[in-house]
Amino acid sequence: KQEVTQIPAALSVPEGENLVLNCSFTDSAIYNLQWFRQDPGKGLTSLLLIQSSQREQTSGRLNASLDKSSGRSTLYIAASQPGDSATYLCAVSYYGNNRLAFGKGNQVVVIP
Amino acid sequence: NAGVTQTPKFRVLKTGQSMTLLCAQDMNHEYMYWYRQDPGMGLRLIHYSVGEGTTAKGEVPDGYNVSRLKKQNFLLGLESAAPSQTSVYFCASSYPVGDTQYFGPGTRLTVL
């Protein structure tokens, strides 16, 4: 069974600092990996999707890397802002049906 | 383009009652999913569908049934609700393998 771990569960950073969020998974035979954002009481919004053949994806201040061999992904958020405060979820998908296995998330607070 | 919508947004049931949660998507996606989100457990897949008329079990299917009679709709049923089914339920949809999943806003269900 695929296990997805996100550490730390919660963190606070001052505004302007770069955020580094880590995700690890036990089975390297993934199809893709996605990072989502969830605001309190809301649904999930997809931030970045990295195919298994890719090493990284970038969107604005966000950059996600993927190292399949070590079972790790890292989400970087440059120059954090209070609006970045949210829970960030990592999820990996299996071949064949796009099922997702989720980590429990990193709850981020950016302090003004 | 409404994306993924869920009905209802909130519901309180008594133990033993039944109800149906409705998920609708207007993106012509083949795949649809039902997840539940619980504190400390993360998101877990209940059931999913890879096309109209198909359903399959996910990680935690017991106590739930689903139907996909129309491509745009995916229904989740609770025949006899139990307090352990108190949770936030999310529906998602996607194109076949390799694409991101788009999530609805969630249904908060409390079973007393």
Short mmCIF file of C-alpha atoms in Angstrom, two decimals:
data_model
loop_
_atom_site.label_atom_id
_atom_site.label_comp_id
_atom_site.label_asym_id
_atom_site.label_seq_id
_atom_site.Cartn_x
_atom_site.Cartn_y
_atom_site.Cartn_z
CA LYS A 1 0.00 0.00 0.00
CA GLN A 2 1.28 3.41 -0.96
CA GLU A 3 2.11 5.57 2.06
CA VAL A 4 2.49 9.32 1.59
CA THR A 5 4.07 11.32 4.39
CA GLN A 6 4.30 15.07 4.82
CA ILE A 7 6.54 16.57 7.44
CA PRO A 8 6.17 18.85 9.33
CA ALA A 9 2.42 18.72 9.95
CA ALA A 10 2.38 22.43 10.74
CA LEU A 11 4.77 25.33 10.39
CA SER A 12 4.84 29.11 10.70
CA VAL A 13 7.12 31.43 8.78
CA PRO A 14 7.52 35.21 8.66
CA GLU A 15 6.34 36.96 5.54
CA GLY A 16 8.98 37.09 2.83
CA GLU A 17 10.71 33.86 3.76
CA ASN A 18 10.84 30.98 1.31
CA LEU A 19 8.66 27.99 2.17
CA VAL A 20 9.92 24.44 1.74
CA LEU A 21 7.41 21.62 2.10
CA ASN A 22 8.41 17.98 1.89
CA CYS A 23 6.51 14.90 0.72
CA SER A 24 7.74 11.32 0.72
CA PHE A 25 6.13 8.18 -0.71
CA THR A 26 6.96 4.52 -0.27
CA ASP A 27 6.28 3.09 -3.74
CA SER A 28 8.33 4.75 -6.48
CA ALA A 29 6.16 3.29 -9.27
CA ILE A 30 3.95 6.35 -9.41
CA TYR A 31 2.24 7.80 -12.47
CA ASN A 32 2.29 11.38 -11.33
CA LEU A 33 2.42 13.53 -8.22
CA GLN A 34 0.24 16.52 -7.46
CA TRP A 35 0.37 19.33 -4.96
CA PHE A 36 -2.93 20.81 -3.79
CA ARG A 37 -3.88 23.76 -1.64
CA GLN A 38 -6.82 23.65 0.79
CA ASP A 39 -8.19 26.68 2.59
CA PRO A 40 -10.23 26.13 5.79
CA GLY A 41 -13.69 24.83 5.04
CA LYS A 42 -13.00 24.67 1.31
CA GLY A 43 -12.23 22.10 -1.35
CA LEU A 44 -8.86 21.32 -2.86
CA THR A 45 -7.25 23.40 -5.58
CA SER A 46 -4.57 21.85 -7.77
CA LEU A 47 -1.30 23.79 -7.74
CA LEU A 48 1.14 21.67 -9.71
CA LEU A 49 1.18 18.27 -11.36
CA ILE A 50 4.46 16.49 -12.09
CA GLN A 51 4.45 13.50 -14.42
CA SER A 52 6.69 10.60 -13.40
CA SER A 53 9.03 11.37 -16.30
CA GLN A 54 9.53 14.97 -15.15
CA ARG A 55 11.90 16.35 -12.50
CA GLU A 56 10.11 19.60 -11.71
CA GLN A 57 7.26 21.95 -12.49
CA THR A 58 7.01 25.68 -11.97
CA SER A 59 4.12 28.10 -11.73
CA GLY A 60 4.83 31.65 -10.67
CA ARG A 61 6.33 31.61 -7.16
CA LEU A 62 5.76 27.86 -6.88
CA ASN A 63 8.23 25.18 -7.83
CA ALA A 64 7.82 21.47 -7.23
CA SER A 65 10.54 18.87 -7.69
CA LEU A 66 10.24 15.11 -7.97
CA ASP A 67 12.86 12.46 -7.21
CA LYS A 68 11.23 9.11 -7.91
CA SER A 69 14.25 7.03 -6.96
CA SER A 70 14.31 8.42 -3.43
CA GLY A 71 10.52 8.72 -3.17
CA ARG A 72 10.50 12.45 -2.50
CA SER A 73 8.93 15.66 -3.72
CA THR A 74 9.51 19.19 -2.49
CA LEU A 75 7.27 22.22 -2.95
CA TYR A 76 9.03 25.58 -2.82
CA ILE A 77 7.08 28.78 -2.39
CA ALA A 78 9.24 31.83 -2.91
CA ALA A 79 8.82 35.03 -0.92
CA SER A 80 5.86 33.82 1.12
CA GLN A 81 2.84 36.07 1.67
CA PRO A 82 0.05 35.95 4.27
CA GLY A 83 -2.26 34.80 1.47
CA ASP A 84 -0.17 31.63 1.20
CA SER A 85 -1.49 30.52 4.59
CA ALA A 86 -3.32 27.24 3.94
CA THR A 87 -2.89 23.48 4.11
CA TYR A 88 -0.81 21.98 1.31
CA LEU A 89 -1.49 18.40 0.31
CA CYS A 90 0.69 16.06 -1.68
CA ALA A 91 -0.88 13.17 -3.61
CA VAL A 92 0.49 10.42 -5.83
CA SER A 93 -1.43 8.51 -8.47
CA TYR A 94 -1.24 4.92 -9.64
CA TYR A 95 -1.08 3.66 -13.18
CA GLY A 96 -4.34 2.67 -14.79
CA ASN A 97 -7.02 4.53 -12.90
CA ASN A 98 -5.63 7.85 -11.64
CA ARG A 99 -6.46 6.99 -8.04
CA LEU A 100 -4.77 9.34 -5.61
CA ALA A 101 -3.07 8.53 -2.32
CA PHE A 102 -2.86 11.64 -0.16
CA GLY A 103 -0.53 12.79 2.55
CA LYS A 104 -2.07 14.40 5.63
CA GLY A 105 -0.87 17.85 4.64
CA ASN A 106 1.38 20.67 5.80
CA GLN A 107 -0.56 23.41 7.58
CA VAL A 108 1.22 26.67 6.83
CA VAL A 109 0.82 30.04 8.54
CA VAL A 110 2.65 33.04 7.08
CA ILE A 111 3.03 35.73 9.73
CA PRO A 112 2.79 39.33 8.48
CA ASN B 1 -18.52 26.57 -16.39
CA ALA B 2 -19.33 25.59 -12.80
CA GLY B 3 -16.68 22.86 -12.53
CA VAL B 4 -17.56 20.31 -9.84
CA THR B 5 -20.58 20.99 -7.65
CA GLN B 6 -21.85 19.06 -4.63
CA THR B 7 -25.30 18.93 -3.05
CA PRO B 8 -26.01 19.45 -0.19
CA LYS B 9 -23.29 21.53 1.51
CA PHE B 10 -24.28 20.50 5.04
CA ARG B 11 -26.42 17.74 6.48
CA VAL B 12 -27.22 16.32 9.91
CA LEU B 13 -28.55 12.77 10.10
CA LYS B 14 -29.64 10.49 12.88
CA THR B 15 -28.13 7.04 13.15
CA GLY B 16 -29.88 4.65 10.78
CA GLN B 17 -31.18 7.30 8.40
CA SER B 18 -30.28 7.22 4.73
CA MET B 19 -29.24 9.93 2.32
CA THR B 20 -27.70 10.54 -1.09
CA LEU B 21 -24.97 13.01 -1.91
CA LEU B 22 -24.95 14.35 -5.45
CA CYS B 23 -21.86 15.33 -7.42
CA ALA B 24 -22.11 16.99 -10.82
CA GLN B 25 -19.39 18.07 -13.24
CA ASP B 26 -19.66 20.00 -16.47
CA MET B 27 -16.16 19.34 -17.83
CA ASN B 28 -17.06 16.13 -19.69
CA HIS B 29 -14.65 14.18 -17.48
CA GLU B 30 -14.63 10.41 -17.70
CA TYR B 31 -13.35 9.72 -14.18
CA MET B 32 -15.13 10.67 -10.97
CA TYR B 33 -14.25 10.02 -7.32
CA TRP B 34 -15.67 10.24 -3.83
CA TYR B 35 -13.31 10.93 -0.90
CA ARG B 36 -13.83 11.49 2.78
CA GLN B 37 -11.62 13.75 4.88
CA ASP B 38 -11.22 13.20 8.60
CA PRO B 39 -8.92 14.94 11.09
CA GLY B 40 -5.66 13.07 11.45
CA MET B 41 -6.57 10.64 8.64
CA GLY B 42 -6.26 12.78 5.56
CA LEU B 43 -8.28 12.17 2.41
CA ARG B 44 -9.30 8.60 1.67
CA LEU B 45 -10.92 7.26 -1.48
CA ILE B 46 -14.36 5.71 -0.98
CA HIS B 47 -15.45 4.75 -4.50
CA TYR B 48 -14.61 5.87 -8.01
CA SER B 49 -15.87 5.54 -11.57
CA VAL B 50 -13.92 5.34 -14.81
CA GLY B 51 -16.92 6.04 -17.01
CA GLU B 52 -20.70 6.15 -17.27
CA GLY B 53 -22.24 2.99 -15.85
CA THR B 54 -19.06 1.87 -14.05
CA THR B 55 -18.09 1.97 -10.38
CA ALA B 56 -15.24 0.54 -8.32
CA LYS B 57 -14.27 0.33 -4.67
CA GLY B 58 -11.63 2.53 -3.17
CA GLU B 59 -9.84 2.37 0.14
CA VAL B 60 -12.85 2.70 2.50
CA PRO B 61 -16.01 1.54 0.65
CA ASP B 62 -17.92 -0.17 3.48
CA GLY B 63 -21.25 1.44 4.32
CA TYR B 64 -21.46 3.36 1.05
CA ASN B 65 -22.91 2.72 -2.38
CA VAL B 66 -22.47 4.70 -5.58
CA SER B 67 -24.04 5.04 -8.98
CA ARG B 68 -22.97 6.67 -12.25
CA LEU B 69 -26.04 6.58 -14.47
CA LYS B 70 -25.05 9.73 -16.33
CA LYS B 71 -21.54 10.78 -17.26
CA GLN B 72 -21.86 14.14 -15.50
CA ASN B 73 -23.27 12.81 -12.20
CA PHE B 74 -21.84 10.58 -9.46
CA LEU B 75 -24.06 9.74 -6.50
CA LEU B 76 -22.88 8.56 -3.09
CA GLY B 77 -25.44 6.80 -0.91
CA LEU B 78 -25.50 5.98 2.77
CA GLU B 79 -28.16 3.34 3.40
CA SER B 80 -27.97 3.33 7.20
CA ALA B 81 -25.87 6.16 8.54
CA ALA B 82 -23.51 5.58 11.48
CA PRO B 83 -21.65 8.11 13.66
CA SER B 84 -18.38 6.83 12.14
CA GLN B 85 -19.53 8.32 8.84
CA THR B 86 -19.40 11.84 10.25
CA SER B 87 -16.94 13.49 7.91
CA VAL B 88 -16.41 15.95 5.10
CA TYR B 89 -17.07 14.34 1.72
CA PHE B 90 -15.38 15.55 -1.43
CA CYS B 91 -16.16 14.68 -5.00
CA ALA B 92 -13.57 15.03 -7.75
CA SER B 93 -13.36 14.45 -11.49
CA SER B 94 -10.66 14.12 -14.11
CA TYR B 95 -9.86 13.04 -17.61
CA PRO B 96 -8.25 9.62 -17.82
CA VAL B 97 -4.85 8.85 -16.39
CA GLY B 98 -2.33 11.62 -16.19
CA ASP B 99 -4.55 14.63 -15.64
CA THR B 100 -5.20 16.61 -12.49
CA GLN B 101 -8.28 16.01 -10.39
CA TYR B 102 -10.75 18.85 -9.89
CA PHE B 103 -12.48 18.93 -6.54
CA GLY B 104 -15.89 20.11 -5.43
CA PRO B 105 -16.41 22.32 -2.35
CA GLY B 106 -17.34 19.43 -0.05
CA THR B 107 -20.33 18.25 1.98
CA ARG B 108 -20.08 18.36 5.76
CA LEU B 109 -22.07 15.44 7.18
CA THR B 110 -22.78 14.88 10.86
CA VAL B 111 -24.39 11.66 12.04
CA LEU B 112 -25.81 11.81 15.56
#
